[in-house]
Amino acid sequence: MALNDETALLADLKARLMEIEDFGSSASLLGWDEAGFMPSAGARVRARQKARLAALTHQKATDPALGRLLDRLAAFADSLAEDSPDAALIRVARRDFDLATRVPAEYVARASEHGSASYNVWVGARPANDFAATMPYLETTLELSREFAEFFAGYEHVMDPLIGPDEGFTASEIAALFAALQAELRPLVNAIAEKPVVCDRCLHQTFPPAQQLAFATKIAVDFGYDLKRGRIDLSPHPFCTVFARDDVRITTRVKENDLSDALFSVLHEVGHALYEMGIASELEGTPIGHGASPGVHESQSRLWENIIGRSLPFWEHYYPLLQSLFPDQLGHIELDTFYRAINKVERTLIRTDADEITYNLHVMIRFDLECKMLEGKLAVRDLQDAWNARYEADLGLTPPNDTIGVTQDVHWYGGGIGGSFQAYTIGNILSAQLYEAAVAAKPGIEPDIAKGEFDDLRGWLGGHLHRHGRQFTGPVIAQQASGARISLEPYIRYLKQKYGALYGLAL
Ligand code: ZN
């Protein structure tokens, strides 16, 4: 093939992929509007508009002409250096094409319709403590999740296709990693439980929303969130959404009686946003112009939210400003009291309210139950008992009802069992691993935090992680940035150092 042919084919490929990307980001814009602005009566037509865009996207993504183009470019990709962006583009586009074509459109429509029906039942069943109402839907969801896996026959574990290739870890690798983490976390959580309960009343006074938002926005900007390329709005559940590299938006919610909710959700979503804003501009409009994997993405949100945003040096710098915004509420509260309150560890029943240590125990419960359900070892009718037994064994608590038990999370009720929860804990582990590598390379990062300066940290993350986008899978990008696909030690070190000091434990 002459060079000109390859150049023309590559240009054709990029044009087709950009079309798919533009459909996808337009659908995201409709979703962003729906979540925060659309009047409720707009829902019916909005659902139709989103479905039409999804159908168009699927048509483009499975176009046989795109497959033929990728076939013709395969040899060219092999001739390029492995780290060349064009080789990565062809490789990832092939993976996406195979995925889109292996899963029949009929299945996608059926699963999506079932997901909506299941979600609507869950919305009513959760507050009514009516797990039984969701059971027939969950049974279908489980069948659909297994059916999805069958499109990728040849897997080692039925969860592997649900986790997907970007994450780069198999279910058995994750299970081994989680078992090792659990062996470390259980004694730590038990030791903390023996200590006096930390008082966090200072966070639960009345904090006017406008000041809360102003403070969170100031930190977001200090972290490097560029308001010319993004904006912060309100929605019932915080999220980050990307329409383009220069239009990365986040949302939050404000609770007048809980200072931590808006603040830490903004810091979390800003972590996701900085990743997307830092991807190399030449990757924009291509399938590699996104974050590497859900786990790596979560490592970025957790790093900014927890490792930086809940650290003592950070608050040594920012607490006086917070006090000046809320003099009546915090003027008389010592920094130490506030720092302990935002890092309170407590065994509780709700994942989304959990502290940074016990959060992982919640994730592992779900991951294990998902594996058992997918393997056919746990039936939906026994799920409630299995859930309650695991909460008793792992957290010493039995849910008094299903609203704060087995029906608390939307995930299983929105149409899928398996493939998403593990990313939260993979993210926690990677956040410490990447941060340790960053500090080893640039020791000035830590003293800078106490000055409210984050350029070196953002610069390191940008150069080693962000700019590559989705050119490499999660483990490859972690290996390149920190020398290991994934390693528990930095995370364990981080937790023991921080919580050993906070709770006076000899670890
Ligand atoms: Zn997140």
Short mmCIF file of N, CA and C in Angstrom, two decimals, residues 12-13 16-17 19-20 55-71 93-94 96-98 100-101:
data_model
loop_
_atom_site.label_atom_id
_atom_site.label_comp_id
_atom_site.label_asym_id
_atom_site.label_seq_id
_atom_site.Cartn_x
_atom_site.Cartn_y
_atom_site.Cartn_z
N ASP A 12 -9.88 9.11 6.52
CA ASP A 12 -11.26 8.62 6.43
C ASP A 12 -11.69 8.02 7.78
N LEU A 13 -10.79 7.24 8.37
CA LEU A 13 -11.08 6.63 9.68
C LEU A 13 -11.37 7.72 10.72
N ARG A 16 -14.75 9.37 10.27
CA ARG A 16 -15.86 8.51 10.72
C ARG A 16 -15.92 8.47 12.25
N LEU A 17 -14.76 8.36 12.88
CA LEU A 17 -14.74 8.27 14.34
C LEU A 17 -15.20 9.59 14.97
N GLU A 19 -17.35 11.60 13.78
CA GLU A 19 -18.81 11.63 13.67
C GLU A 19 -19.44 10.88 14.86
N ILE A 20 -18.89 9.70 15.16
CA ILE A 20 -19.40 8.90 16.29
C ILE A 20 -19.22 9.66 17.60
N ALA A 55 -29.35 5.26 18.54
CA ALA A 55 -29.50 4.37 17.38
C ALA A 55 -28.58 4.80 16.24
N LEU A 56 -28.52 6.12 16.02
CA LEU A 56 -27.63 6.65 14.97
C LEU A 56 -26.17 6.32 15.28
N THR A 57 -25.80 6.49 16.56
CA THR A 57 -24.43 6.22 16.97
C THR A 57 -24.10 4.74 16.74
N HIS A 58 -25.04 3.87 17.12
CA HIS A 58 -24.81 2.44 16.95
C HIS A 58 -24.65 2.08 15.48
N GLN A 59 -25.48 2.71 14.65
CA GLN A 59 -25.40 2.47 13.20
C GLN A 59 -24.01 2.83 12.67
N LYS A 60 -23.54 4.00 13.09
CA LYS A 60 -22.22 4.46 12.62
C LYS A 60 -21.11 3.57 13.18
N ALA A 61 -21.27 3.16 14.45
CA ALA A 61 -20.21 2.42 15.12
C ALA A 61 -20.10 0.98 14.61
N THR A 62 -21.17 0.49 13.94
CA THR A 62 -21.15 -0.89 13.45
C THR A 62 -21.19 -0.94 11.92
N ASP A 63 -20.99 0.20 11.30
CA ASP A 63 -21.02 0.28 9.84
C ASP A 63 -19.97 -0.67 9.24
N PRO A 64 -20.39 -1.62 8.40
CA PRO A 64 -19.41 -2.55 7.82
C PRO A 64 -18.26 -1.83 7.11
N ALA A 65 -18.54 -0.64 6.56
CA ALA A 65 -17.48 0.11 5.89
C ALA A 65 -16.38 0.50 6.88
N LEU A 66 -16.77 0.77 8.12
CA LEU A 66 -15.77 1.08 9.16
C LEU A 66 -14.92 -0.16 9.45
N GLY A 67 -15.57 -1.32 9.48
CA GLY A 67 -14.84 -2.58 9.70
C GLY A 67 -13.84 -2.82 8.57
N ARG A 68 -14.27 -2.59 7.32
CA ARG A 68 -13.36 -2.82 6.18
C ARG A 68 -12.17 -1.86 6.24
N LEU A 69 -12.46 -0.63 6.63
CA LEU A 69 -11.40 0.38 6.75
C LEU A 69 -10.37 -0.07 7.80
N LEU A 70 -10.87 -0.57 8.92
CA LEU A 70 -9.97 -1.04 9.98
C LEU A 70 -9.16 -2.25 9.52
N ASP A 71 -9.79 -3.13 8.73
CA ASP A 71 -9.06 -4.28 8.17
C ASP A 71 -7.89 -3.79 7.31
N ALA A 93 -9.94 1.68 18.12
CA ALA A 93 -11.12 1.73 17.25
C ALA A 93 -11.54 0.31 16.86
N ARG A 94 -10.55 -0.56 16.64
CA ARG A 94 -10.85 -1.97 16.33
C ARG A 94 -11.58 -2.62 17.50
N ASP A 96 -13.31 -1.21 19.90
CA ASP A 96 -14.66 -0.64 20.03
C ASP A 96 -15.59 -1.21 18.96
N PHE A 97 -15.05 -1.34 17.75
CA PHE A 97 -15.88 -1.86 16.65
C PHE A 97 -16.29 -3.31 16.93
N ASP A 98 -15.32 -4.12 17.38
CA ASP A 98 -15.63 -5.52 17.69
C ASP A 98 -16.68 -5.61 18.78
N ALA A 100 -18.93 -3.32 19.61
CA ALA A 100 -20.23 -2.84 19.13
C ALA A 100 -20.89 -3.86 18.21
N THR A 101 -20.09 -4.57 17.42
CA THR A 101 -20.70 -5.50 16.46
C THR A 101 -21.01 -6.86 17.08
#
